[in-house]
Amino acid sequence: ESVWHGLGMVMLKAGKWPEAKEAFAKGLREVSGDDDRLSHSYGMMLLNEGDSSSAASVFSSALKAFPTNSRLLLGAALCSVRSGDHSKARELFEKAVEADAEH
């Protein structure tokens, strides 16, 4: 787990969303997006802020490196639900279950 992920999570728990957002974004820039936990947390934060387009972009990028990561697939599915693309959401939910039925 990256230091940036840990810092972002601490900032989230402290209610400091802008600082958490910056920690996640900076961490992803430094690892060239190659951190599934960091990508998931940042994507979910964006989704919870209502920025489903940016969240979808984070999940899409991360899925290129981790195509069978159930957490990333679930995040991408939730973005599809928010955007109204229910067939894509279903496909992604099914892939997430396939990747990890216990998640």
PDB file of N, CA and C in Angstrom:
ATOM      1  N   GLU A   1       0.850  -1.184   0.000  1.00  0.00           N
ATOM      2  CA  GLU A   1       0.000   0.000   0.000  1.00  0.00           C
ATOM      3  C   GLU A   1       0.889   1.237   0.000  1.00  0.00           C
ATOM      4  N   SER A   2       0.530   2.200  -0.801  1.00  0.00           N
ATOM      5  CA  SER A   2       1.364   3.392  -0.924  1.00  0.00           C
ATOM      6  C   SER A   2       1.131   4.363   0.233  1.00  0.00           C
ATOM      7  N   VAL A   3       2.141   5.165   0.472  1.00  0.00           N
ATOM      8  CA  VAL A   3       2.041   6.225   1.476  1.00  0.00           C
ATOM      9  C   VAL A   3       0.928   7.193   1.087  1.00  0.00           C
ATOM     10  N   TRP A   4       0.799   7.454  -0.230  1.00  0.00           N
ATOM     11  CA  TRP A   4      -0.227   8.389  -0.698  1.00  0.00           C
ATOM     12  C   TRP A   4      -1.630   7.865  -0.406  1.00  0.00           C
ATOM     13  N   HIS A   5      -1.817   6.556  -0.537  1.00  0.00           N
ATOM     14  CA  HIS A   5      -3.119   5.975  -0.226  1.00  0.00           C
ATOM     15  C   HIS A   5      -3.411   6.158   1.258  1.00  0.00           C
ATOM     16  N   GLY A   6      -2.417   5.857   2.090  1.00  0.00           N
ATOM     17  CA  GLY A   6      -2.604   6.011   3.531  1.00  0.00           C
ATOM     18  C   GLY A   6      -2.918   7.447   3.917  1.00  0.00           C
ATOM     19  N   LEU A   7      -2.171   8.395   3.347  1.00  0.00           N
ATOM     20  CA  LEU A   7      -2.417   9.812   3.633  1.00  0.00           C
ATOM     21  C   LEU A   7      -3.813  10.219   3.180  1.00  0.00           C
ATOM     22  N   GLY A   8      -4.195   9.783   1.989  1.00  0.00           N
ATOM     23  CA  GLY A   8      -5.532  10.109   1.489  1.00  0.00           C
ATOM     24  C   GLY A   8      -6.627   9.569   2.395  1.00  0.00           C
ATOM     25  N   MET A   9      -6.453   8.356   2.881  1.00  0.00           N
ATOM     26  CA  MET A   9      -7.461   7.759   3.763  1.00  0.00           C
ATOM     27  C   MET A   9      -7.542   8.499   5.100  1.00  0.00           C
ATOM     28  N   VAL A  10      -6.385   8.899   5.635  1.00  0.00           N
ATOM     29  CA  VAL A  10      -6.377   9.674   6.885  1.00  0.00           C
ATOM     30  C   VAL A  10      -7.113  11.002   6.682  1.00  0.00           C
ATOM     31  N   MET A  11      -6.840  11.662   5.559  1.00  0.00           N
ATOM     32  CA  MET A  11      -7.498  12.940   5.278  1.00  0.00           C
ATOM     33  C   MET A  11      -9.010  12.748   5.114  1.00  0.00           C
ATOM     34  N   LEU A  12      -9.416  11.665   4.454  1.00  0.00           N
ATOM     35  CA  LEU A  12     -10.852  11.391   4.309  1.00  0.00           C
ATOM     36  C   LEU A  12     -11.506  11.220   5.667  1.00  0.00           C
ATOM     37  N   LYS A  13     -10.884  10.409   6.516  1.00  0.00           N
ATOM     38  CA  LYS A  13     -11.463  10.148   7.840  1.00  0.00           C
ATOM     39  C   LYS A  13     -11.516  11.413   8.691  1.00  0.00           C
ATOM     40  N   ALA A  14     -10.604  12.348   8.426  1.00  0.00           N
ATOM     41  CA  ALA A  14     -10.594  13.625   9.152  1.00  0.00           C
ATOM     42  C   ALA A  14     -11.564  14.633   8.532  1.00  0.00           C
ATOM     43  N   GLY A  15     -12.227  14.238   7.446  1.00  0.00           N
ATOM     44  CA  GLY A  15     -13.172  15.137   6.789  1.00  0.00           C
ATOM     45  C   GLY A  15     -12.509  16.176   5.902  1.00  0.00           C
ATOM     46  N   LYS A  16     -11.257  15.957   5.574  1.00  0.00           N
ATOM     47  CA  LYS A  16     -10.512  16.907   4.744  1.00  0.00           C
ATOM     48  C   LYS A  16     -10.471  16.411   3.305  1.00  0.00           C
ATOM     49  N   TRP A  17     -11.617  16.540   2.625  1.00  0.00           N
ATOM     50  CA  TRP A  17     -11.766  16.008   1.273  1.00  0.00           C
ATOM     51  C   TRP A  17     -10.800  16.616   0.267  1.00  0.00           C
ATOM     52  N   PRO A  18     -10.595  17.933   0.248  1.00  0.00           N
ATOM     53  CA  PRO A  18      -9.653  18.485  -0.742  1.00  0.00           C
ATOM     54  C   PRO A  18      -8.239  17.924  -0.573  1.00  0.00           C
ATOM     55  N   GLU A  19      -7.807  17.781   0.688  1.00  0.00           N
ATOM     56  CA  GLU A  19      -6.471  17.244   0.944  1.00  0.00           C
ATOM     57  C   GLU A  19      -6.391  15.773   0.551  1.00  0.00           C
ATOM     58  N   ALA A  20      -7.457  15.024   0.803  1.00  0.00           N
ATOM     59  CA  ALA A  20      -7.498  13.618   0.421  1.00  0.00           C
ATOM     60  C   ALA A  20      -7.444  13.482  -1.095  1.00  0.00           C
ATOM     61  N   LYS A  21      -8.218  14.298  -1.758  1.00  0.00           N
ATOM     62  CA  LYS A  21      -8.258  14.281  -3.228  1.00  0.00           C
ATOM     63  C   LYS A  21      -6.869  14.561  -3.803  1.00  0.00           C
ATOM     64  N   GLU A  22      -6.182  15.548  -3.248  1.00  0.00           N
ATOM     65  CA  GLU A  22      -4.840  15.888  -3.715  1.00  0.00           C
ATOM     66  C   GLU A  22      -3.851  14.753  -3.438  1.00  0.00           C
ATOM     67  N   ALA A  23      -3.946  14.121  -2.275  1.00  0.00           N
ATOM     68  CA  ALA A  23      -3.044  13.004  -1.957  1.00  0.00           C
ATOM     69  C   ALA A  23      -3.246  11.849  -2.935  1.00  0.00           C
ATOM     70  N   PHE A  24      -4.500  11.499  -3.197  1.00  0.00           N
ATOM     71  CA  PHE A  24      -4.781  10.413  -4.144  1.00  0.00           C
ATOM     72  C   PHE A  24      -4.274  10.769  -5.545  1.00  0.00           C
ATOM     73  N   ALA A  25      -4.577  11.979  -5.994  1.00  0.00           N
ATOM     74  CA  ALA A  25      -4.170  12.406  -7.343  1.00  0.00           C
ATOM     75  C   ALA A  25      -2.647  12.440  -7.466  1.00  0.00           C
ATOM     76  N   LYS A  26      -1.984  12.995  -6.469  1.00  0.00           N
ATOM     77  CA  LYS A  26      -0.518  13.067  -6.500  1.00  0.00           C
ATOM     78  C   LYS A  26       0.088  11.663  -6.483  1.00  0.00           C
ATOM     79  N   GLY A  27      -0.465  10.798  -5.659  1.00  0.00           N
ATOM     80  CA  GLY A  27       0.013   9.422  -5.600  1.00  0.00           C
ATOM     81  C   GLY A  27      -0.110   8.715  -6.938  1.00  0.00           C
ATOM     82  N   LEU A  28      -1.233   8.898  -7.605  1.00  0.00           N
ATOM     83  CA  LEU A  28      -1.427   8.257  -8.918  1.00  0.00           C
ATOM     84  C   LEU A  28      -0.471   8.822  -9.959  1.00  0.00           C
ATOM     85  N   ARG A  29      -0.210  10.117  -9.888  1.00  0.00           N
ATOM     86  CA  ARG A  29       0.770  10.693 -10.820  1.00  0.00           C
ATOM     87  C   ARG A  29       2.159  10.104 -10.580  1.00  0.00           C
ATOM     88  N   GLU A  30       2.518   9.933  -9.328  1.00  0.00           N
ATOM     89  CA  GLU A  30       3.860   9.440  -9.008  1.00  0.00           C
ATOM     90  C   GLU A  30       4.061   7.968  -9.345  1.00  0.00           C
ATOM     91  N   VAL A  31       2.998   7.179  -9.288  1.00  0.00           N
ATOM     92  CA  VAL A  31       3.134   5.748  -9.611  1.00  0.00           C
ATOM     93  C   VAL A  31       2.615   5.448 -11.010  1.00  0.00           C
ATOM     94  N   SER A  32       2.386   6.471 -11.791  1.00  0.00           N
ATOM     95  CA  SER A  32       1.874   6.333 -13.160  1.00  0.00           C
ATOM     96  C   SER A  32       0.588   5.513 -13.209  1.00  0.00           C
ATOM     97  N   GLY A  33      -0.266   5.681 -12.211  1.00  0.00           N
ATOM     98  CA  GLY A  33      -1.560   5.009 -12.191  1.00  0.00           C
ATOM     99  C   GLY A  33      -1.494   3.537 -11.850  1.00  0.00           C
ATOM    100  N   ASP A  34      -0.306   3.043 -11.496  1.00  0.00           N
ATOM    101  CA  ASP A  34      -0.128   1.609 -11.269  1.00  0.00           C
ATOM    102  C   ASP A  34      -0.282   1.241  -9.801  1.00  0.00           C
ATOM    103  N   ASP A  35      -1.440   1.540  -9.232  1.00  0.00           N
ATOM    104  CA  ASP A  35      -1.743   1.207  -7.844  1.00  0.00           C
ATOM    105  C   ASP A  35      -3.249   1.005  -7.752  1.00  0.00           C
ATOM    106  N   ASP A  36      -3.665  -0.255  -7.640  1.00  0.00           N
ATOM    107  CA  ASP A  36      -5.099  -0.550  -7.677  1.00  0.00           C
ATOM    108  C   ASP A  36      -5.853   0.009  -6.481  1.00  0.00           C
ATOM    109  N   ARG A  37      -5.268  -0.049  -5.290  1.00  0.00           N
ATOM    110  CA  ARG A  37      -5.971   0.469  -4.101  1.00  0.00           C
ATOM    111  C   ARG A  37      -6.115   1.992  -4.173  1.00  0.00           C
ATOM    112  N   LEU A  38      -5.070   2.645  -4.587  1.00  0.00           N
ATOM    113  CA  LEU A  38      -5.094   4.098  -4.722  1.00  0.00           C
ATOM    114  C   LEU A  38      -6.121   4.515  -5.770  1.00  0.00           C
ATOM    115  N   SER A  39      -6.119   3.810  -6.895  1.00  0.00           N
ATOM    116  CA  SER A  39      -7.091   4.103  -7.957  1.00  0.00           C
ATOM    117  C   SER A  39      -8.518   3.886  -7.468  1.00  0.00           C
ATOM    118  N   HIS A  40      -8.744   2.798  -6.748  1.00  0.00           N
ATOM    119  CA  HIS A  40     -10.087   2.506  -6.253  1.00  0.00           C
ATOM    120  C   HIS A  40     -10.557   3.586  -5.279  1.00  0.00           C
ATOM    121  N   SER A  41      -9.714   3.929  -4.321  1.00  0.00           N
ATOM    122  CA  SER A  41     -10.109   4.925  -3.325  1.00  0.00           C
ATOM    123  C   SER A  41     -10.368   6.290  -3.965  1.00  0.00           C
ATOM    124  N   TYR A  42      -9.499   6.677  -4.880  1.00  0.00           N
ATOM    125  CA  TYR A  42      -9.669   7.971  -5.554  1.00  0.00           C
ATOM    126  C   TYR A  42     -10.929   7.958  -6.419  1.00  0.00           C
ATOM    127  N   GLY A  43     -11.126   6.894  -7.166  1.00  0.00           N
ATOM    128  CA  GLY A  43     -12.319   6.789  -8.007  1.00  0.00           C
ATOM    129  C   GLY A  43     -13.598   6.831  -7.185  1.00  0.00           C
ATOM    130  N   MET A  44     -13.615   6.113  -6.056  1.00  0.00           N
ATOM    131  CA  MET A  44     -14.808   6.115  -5.210  1.00  0.00           C
ATOM    132  C   MET A  44     -15.041   7.493  -4.579  1.00  0.00           C
ATOM    133  N   MET A  45     -13.961   8.170  -4.224  1.00  0.00           N
ATOM    134  CA  MET A  45     -14.110   9.514  -3.673  1.00  0.00           C
ATOM    135  C   MET A  45     -14.743  10.441  -4.709  1.00  0.00           C
ATOM    136  N   LEU A  46     -14.236  10.379  -5.943  1.00  0.00           N
ATOM    137  CA  LEU A  46     -14.802  11.201  -7.014  1.00  0.00           C
ATOM    138  C   LEU A  46     -16.266  10.850  -7.250  1.00  0.00           C
ATOM    139  N   LEU A  47     -16.569   9.565  -7.250  1.00  0.00           N
ATOM    140  CA  LEU A  47     -17.949   9.120  -7.464  1.00  0.00           C
ATOM    141  C   LEU A  47     -18.851   9.637  -6.346  1.00  0.00           C
ATOM    142  N   ASN A  48     -18.381   9.560  -5.102  1.00  0.00           N
ATOM    143  CA  ASN A  48     -19.169  10.046  -3.967  1.00  0.00           C
ATOM    144  C   ASN A  48     -19.338  11.560  -3.980  1.00  0.00           C
ATOM    145  N   GLU A  49     -18.417  12.271  -4.623  1.00  0.00           N
ATOM    146  CA  GLU A  49     -18.545  13.726  -4.776  1.00  0.00           C
ATOM    147  C   GLU A  49     -19.510  14.082  -5.911  1.00  0.00           C
ATOM    148  N   GLY A  50     -19.905  13.081  -6.688  1.00  0.00           N
ATOM    149  CA  GLY A  50     -20.814  13.327  -7.800  1.00  0.00           C
ATOM    150  C   GLY A  50     -20.120  13.526  -9.131  1.00  0.00           C
ATOM    151  N   ASP A  51     -18.814  13.334  -9.168  1.00  0.00           N
ATOM    152  CA  ASP A  51     -18.041  13.498 -10.406  1.00  0.00           C
ATOM    153  C   ASP A  51     -17.844  12.133 -11.055  1.00  0.00           C
ATOM    154  N   SER A  52     -18.949  11.570 -11.556  1.00  0.00           N
ATOM    155  CA  SER A  52     -18.892  10.214 -12.104  1.00  0.00           C
ATOM    156  C   SER A  52     -18.058  10.128 -13.376  1.00  0.00           C
ATOM    157  N   SER A  53     -17.955  11.204 -14.117  1.00  0.00           N
ATOM    158  CA  SER A  53     -17.145  11.199 -15.333  1.00  0.00           C
ATOM    159  C   SER A  53     -15.655  11.039 -15.003  1.00  0.00           C
ATOM    160  N   SER A  54     -15.167  11.817 -14.043  1.00  0.00           N
ATOM    161  CA  SER A  54     -13.767  11.698 -13.634  1.00  0.00           C
ATOM    162  C   SER A  54     -13.514  10.349 -12.967  1.00  0.00           C
ATOM    163  N   ALA A  55     -14.465   9.895 -12.172  1.00  0.00           N
ATOM    164  CA  ALA A  55     -14.326   8.593 -11.516  1.00  0.00           C
ATOM    165  C   ALA A  55     -14.235   7.486 -12.561  1.00  0.00           C
ATOM    166  N   ALA A  56     -15.080   7.556 -13.577  1.00  0.00           N
ATOM    167  CA  ALA A  56     -15.058   6.547 -14.642  1.00  0.00           C
ATOM    168  C   ALA A  56     -13.706   6.534 -15.340  1.00  0.00           C
ATOM    169  N   SER A  57     -13.126   7.698 -15.521  1.00  0.00           N
ATOM    170  CA  SER A  57     -11.815   7.798 -16.151  1.00  0.00           C
ATOM    171  C   SER A  57     -10.741   7.127 -15.286  1.00  0.00           C
ATOM    172  N   VAL A  58     -10.798   7.345 -13.981  1.00  0.00           N
ATOM    173  CA  VAL A  58      -9.836   6.721 -13.061  1.00  0.00           C
ATOM    174  C   VAL A  58      -9.969   5.203 -13.119  1.00  0.00           C
ATOM    175  N   PHE A  59     -11.208   4.712 -13.043  1.00  0.00           N
ATOM    176  CA  PHE A  59     -11.422   3.266 -13.067  1.00  0.00           C
ATOM    177  C   PHE A  59     -11.006   2.667 -14.409  1.00  0.00           C
ATOM    178  N   SER A  60     -11.339   3.344 -15.482  1.00  0.00           N
ATOM    179  CA  SER A  60     -10.981   2.858 -16.817  1.00  0.00           C
ATOM    180  C   SER A  60      -9.468   2.732 -16.978  1.00  0.00           C
ATOM    181  N   SER A  61      -8.749   3.750 -16.545  1.00  0.00           N
ATOM    182  CA  SER A  61      -7.283   3.716 -16.621  1.00  0.00           C
ATOM    183  C   SER A  61      -6.713   2.583 -15.779  1.00  0.00           C
ATOM    184  N   ALA A  62      -7.221   2.443 -14.567  1.00  0.00           N
ATOM    185  CA  ALA A  62      -6.710   1.403 -13.665  1.00  0.00           C
ATOM    186  C   ALA A  62      -7.021   0.004 -14.189  1.00  0.00           C
ATOM    187  N   LEU A  63      -8.176  -0.152 -14.828  1.00  0.00           N
ATOM    188  CA  LEU A  63      -8.544  -1.471 -15.351  1.00  0.00           C
ATOM    189  C   LEU A  63      -7.639  -1.912 -16.500  1.00  0.00           C
ATOM    190  N   LYS A  64      -6.952  -0.979 -17.141  1.00  0.00           N
ATOM    191  CA  LYS A  64      -5.987  -1.361 -18.179  1.00  0.00           C
ATOM    192  C   LYS A  64      -4.825  -2.130 -17.556  1.00  0.00           C
ATOM    193  N   ALA A  65      -4.430  -1.746 -16.352  1.00  0.00           N
ATOM    194  CA  ALA A  65      -3.336  -2.423 -15.651  1.00  0.00           C
ATOM    195  C   ALA A  65      -3.828  -3.615 -14.837  1.00  0.00           C
ATOM    196  N   PHE A  66      -5.079  -3.540 -14.359  1.00  0.00           N
ATOM    197  CA  PHE A  66      -5.634  -4.576 -13.485  1.00  0.00           C
ATOM    198  C   PHE A  66      -7.022  -4.996 -13.985  1.00  0.00           C
ATOM    199  N   PRO A  67      -7.092  -5.672 -15.134  1.00  0.00           N
ATOM    200  CA  PRO A  67      -8.387  -5.938 -15.776  1.00  0.00           C
ATOM    201  C   PRO A  67      -9.324  -6.883 -15.022  1.00  0.00           C
ATOM    202  N   THR A  68      -8.816  -7.618 -14.053  1.00  0.00           N
ATOM    203  CA  THR A  68      -9.679  -8.542 -13.307  1.00  0.00           C
ATOM    204  C   THR A  68      -9.797  -8.143 -11.837  1.00  0.00           C
ATOM    205  N   ASN A  69      -9.504  -6.900 -11.523  1.00  0.00           N
ATOM    206  CA  ASN A  69      -9.608  -6.433 -10.141  1.00  0.00           C
ATOM    207  C   ASN A  69     -11.077  -6.152  -9.826  1.00  0.00           C
ATOM    208  N   SER A  70     -11.647  -6.925  -8.910  1.00  0.00           N
ATOM    209  CA  SER A  70     -13.084  -6.817  -8.631  1.00  0.00           C
ATOM    210  C   SER A  70     -13.476  -5.453  -8.070  1.00  0.00           C
ATOM    211  N   ARG A  71     -12.619  -4.845  -7.252  1.00  0.00           N
ATOM    212  CA  ARG A  71     -12.953  -3.521  -6.703  1.00  0.00           C
ATOM    213  C   ARG A  71     -13.021  -2.470  -7.798  1.00  0.00           C
ATOM    214  N   LEU A  72     -12.076  -2.527  -8.730  1.00  0.00           N
ATOM    215  CA  LEU A  72     -12.081  -1.568  -9.841  1.00  0.00           C
ATOM    216  C   LEU A  72     -13.265  -1.817 -10.766  1.00  0.00           C
ATOM    217  N   LEU A  73     -13.574  -3.079 -11.016  1.00  0.00           N
ATOM    218  CA  LEU A  73     -14.733  -3.412 -11.854  1.00  0.00           C
ATOM    219  C   LEU A  73     -16.024  -2.920 -11.203  1.00  0.00           C
ATOM    220  N   LEU A  74     -16.125  -3.092  -9.886  1.00  0.00           N
ATOM    221  CA  LEU A  74     -17.306  -2.623  -9.163  1.00  0.00           C
ATOM    222  C   LEU A  74     -17.423  -1.100  -9.249  1.00  0.00           C
ATOM    223  N   GLY A  75     -16.305  -0.391  -9.069  1.00  0.00           N
ATOM    224  CA  GLY A  75     -16.325   1.066  -9.181  1.00  0.00           C
ATOM    225  C   GLY A  75     -16.760   1.514 -10.568  1.00  0.00           C
ATOM    226  N   ALA A  76     -16.222   0.854 -11.593  1.00  0.00           N
ATOM    227  CA  ALA A  76     -16.609   1.189 -12.968  1.00  0.00           C
ATOM    228  C   ALA A  76     -18.093   0.907 -13.193  1.00  0.00           C
ATOM    229  N   ALA A  77     -18.583  -0.182 -12.605  1.00  0.00           N
ATOM    230  CA  ALA A  77     -20.006  -0.514 -12.731  1.00  0.00           C
ATOM    231  C   ALA A  77     -20.871   0.562 -12.088  1.00  0.00           C
ATOM    232  N   LEU A  78     -20.468   1.037 -10.925  1.00  0.00           N
ATOM    233  CA  LEU A  78     -21.237   2.088 -10.251  1.00  0.00           C
ATOM    234  C   LEU A  78     -21.249   3.378 -11.073  1.00  0.00           C
ATOM    235  N   CYS A  79     -20.146   3.667 -11.733  1.00  0.00           N
ATOM    236  CA  CYS A  79     -20.097   4.836 -12.627  1.00  0.00           C
ATOM    237  C   CYS A  79     -21.090   4.664 -13.770  1.00  0.00           C
ATOM    238  N   SER A  80     -21.165   3.452 -14.306  1.00  0.00           N
ATOM    239  CA  SER A  80     -22.100   3.177 -15.402  1.00  0.00           C
ATOM    240  C   SER A  80     -23.544   3.321 -14.939  1.00  0.00           C
ATOM    241  N   VAL A  81     -23.822   2.897 -13.715  1.00  0.00           N
ATOM    242  CA  VAL A  81     -25.169   3.071 -13.164  1.00  0.00           C
ATOM    243  C   VAL A  81     -25.504   4.558 -13.095  1.00  0.00           C
ATOM    244  N   ARG A  82     -24.572   5.345 -12.571  1.00  0.00           N
ATOM    245  CA  ARG A  82     -24.799   6.798 -12.434  1.00  0.00           C
ATOM    246  C   ARG A  82     -25.015   7.472 -13.780  1.00  0.00           C
ATOM    247  N   SER A  83     -24.329   6.958 -14.810  1.00  0.00           N
ATOM    248  CA  SER A  83     -24.470   7.578 -16.130  1.00  0.00           C
ATOM    249  C   SER A  83     -25.679   7.041 -16.889  1.00  0.00           C
ATOM    250  N   GLY A  84     -26.363   6.054 -16.314  1.00  0.00           N
ATOM    251  CA  GLY A  84     -27.566   5.511 -16.942  1.00  0.00           C
ATOM    252  C   GLY A  84     -27.315   4.377 -17.912  1.00  0.00           C
ATOM    253  N   ASP A  85     -26.086   3.908 -18.021  1.00  0.00           N
ATOM    254  CA  ASP A  85     -25.748   2.806 -18.933  1.00  0.00           C
ATOM    255  C   ASP A  85     -25.865   1.485 -18.178  1.00  0.00           C
ATOM    256  N   HIS A  86     -27.096   1.018 -18.026  1.00  0.00           N
ATOM    257  CA  HIS A  86     -27.365  -0.150 -17.197  1.00  0.00           C
ATOM    258  C   HIS A  86     -26.850  -1.450 -17.801  1.00  0.00           C
ATOM    259  N   SER A  87     -26.792  -1.550 -19.112  1.00  0.00           N
ATOM    260  CA  SER A  87     -26.268  -2.779 -19.715  1.00  0.00           C
ATOM    261  C   SER A  87     -24.759  -2.886 -19.463  1.00  0.00           C
ATOM    262  N   LYS A  88     -24.048  -1.764 -19.558  1.00  0.00           N
ATOM    263  CA  LYS A  88     -22.612  -1.758 -19.258  1.00  0.00           C
ATOM    264  C   LYS A  88     -22.391  -2.037 -17.772  1.00  0.00           C
ATOM    265  N   ALA A  89     -23.235  -1.464 -16.923  1.00  0.00           N
ATOM    266  CA  ALA A  89     -23.128  -1.690 -15.483  1.00  0.00           C
ATOM    267  C   ALA A  89     -23.286  -3.177 -15.175  1.00  0.00           C
ATOM    268  N   ARG A  90     -24.282  -3.802 -15.771  1.00  0.00           N
ATOM    269  CA  ARG A  90     -24.521  -5.234 -15.533  1.00  0.00           C
ATOM    270  C   ARG A  90     -23.311  -6.060 -15.973  1.00  0.00           C
ATOM    271  N   GLU A  91     -22.781  -5.737 -17.146  1.00  0.00           N
ATOM    272  CA  GLU A  91     -21.606  -6.446 -17.664  1.00  0.00           C
ATOM    273  C   GLU A  91     -20.427  -6.327 -16.681  1.00  0.00           C
ATOM    274  N   LEU A  92     -20.203  -5.123 -16.171  1.00  0.00           N
ATOM    275  CA  LEU A  92     -19.100  -4.905 -15.235  1.00  0.00           C
ATOM    276  C   LEU A  92     -19.348  -5.586 -13.891  1.00  0.00           C
ATOM    277  N   PHE A  93     -20.595  -5.554 -13.400  1.00  0.00           N
ATOM    278  CA  PHE A  93     -20.924  -6.258 -12.162  1.00  0.00           C
ATOM    279  C   PHE A  93     -20.671  -7.755 -12.317  1.00  0.00           C
ATOM    280  N   GLU A  94     -21.063  -8.311 -13.454  1.00  0.00           N
ATOM    281  CA  GLU A  94     -20.840  -9.735 -13.704  1.00  0.00           C
ATOM    282  C   GLU A  94     -19.357 -10.067 -13.760  1.00  0.00           C
ATOM    283  N   LYS A  95     -18.568  -9.203 -14.379  1.00  0.00           N
ATOM    284  CA  LYS A  95     -17.115  -9.416 -14.422  1.00  0.00           C
ATOM    285  C   LYS A  95     -16.514  -9.340 -13.016  1.00  0.00           C
ATOM    286  N   ALA A  96     -17.034  -8.441 -12.193  1.00  0.00           N
ATOM    287  CA  ALA A  96     -16.536  -8.314 -10.818  1.00  0.00           C
ATOM    288  C   ALA A  96     -16.815  -9.584 -10.026  1.00  0.00           C
ATOM    289  N   VAL A  97     -18.001 -10.142 -10.178  1.00  0.00           N
ATOM    290  CA  VAL A  97     -18.362 -11.375  -9.486  1.00  0.00           C
ATOM    291  C   VAL A  97     -17.506 -12.531 -10.002  1.00  0.00           C
ATOM    292  N   GLU A  98     -17.302 -12.572 -11.300  1.00  0.00           N
ATOM    293  CA  GLU A  98     -16.440 -13.595 -11.896  1.00  0.00           C
ATOM    294  C   GLU A  98     -15.018 -13.517 -11.343  1.00  0.00           C
ATOM    295  N   ALA A  99     -14.532 -12.306 -11.189  1.00  0.00           N
ATOM    296  CA  ALA A  99     -13.163 -12.091 -10.713  1.00  0.00           C
ATOM    297  C   ALA A  99     -13.019 -12.454  -9.243  1.00  0.00           C
ATOM    298  N   ASP A 100     -14.076 -12.199  -8.453  1.00  0.00           N
ATOM    299  CA  ASP A 100     -13.995 -12.450  -7.008  1.00  0.00           C
ATOM    300  C   ASP A 100     -15.400 -12.565  -6.456  1.00  0.00           C
ATOM    301  N   ALA A 101     -15.911 -13.780  -6.437  1.00  0.00           N
ATOM    302  CA  ALA A 101     -17.294 -14.020  -5.997  1.00  0.00           C
ATOM    303  C   ALA A 101     -17.520 -13.670  -4.533  1.00  0.00           C
ATOM    304  N   GLU A 102     -16.466 -13.564  -3.755  1.00  0.00           N
ATOM    305  CA  GLU A 102     -16.620 -13.278  -2.313  1.00  0.00           C
ATOM    306  C   GLU A 102     -16.461 -11.798  -1.981  1.00  0.00           C
ATOM    307  N   HIS A 103     -16.174 -10.973  -2.969  1.00  0.00           N
ATOM    308  CA  HIS A 103     -15.933  -9.551  -2.688  1.00  0.00           C
ATOM    309  C   HIS A 103     -17.204  -8.882  -2.259  1.00  0.00           C
TER     310      HIS A 103
END
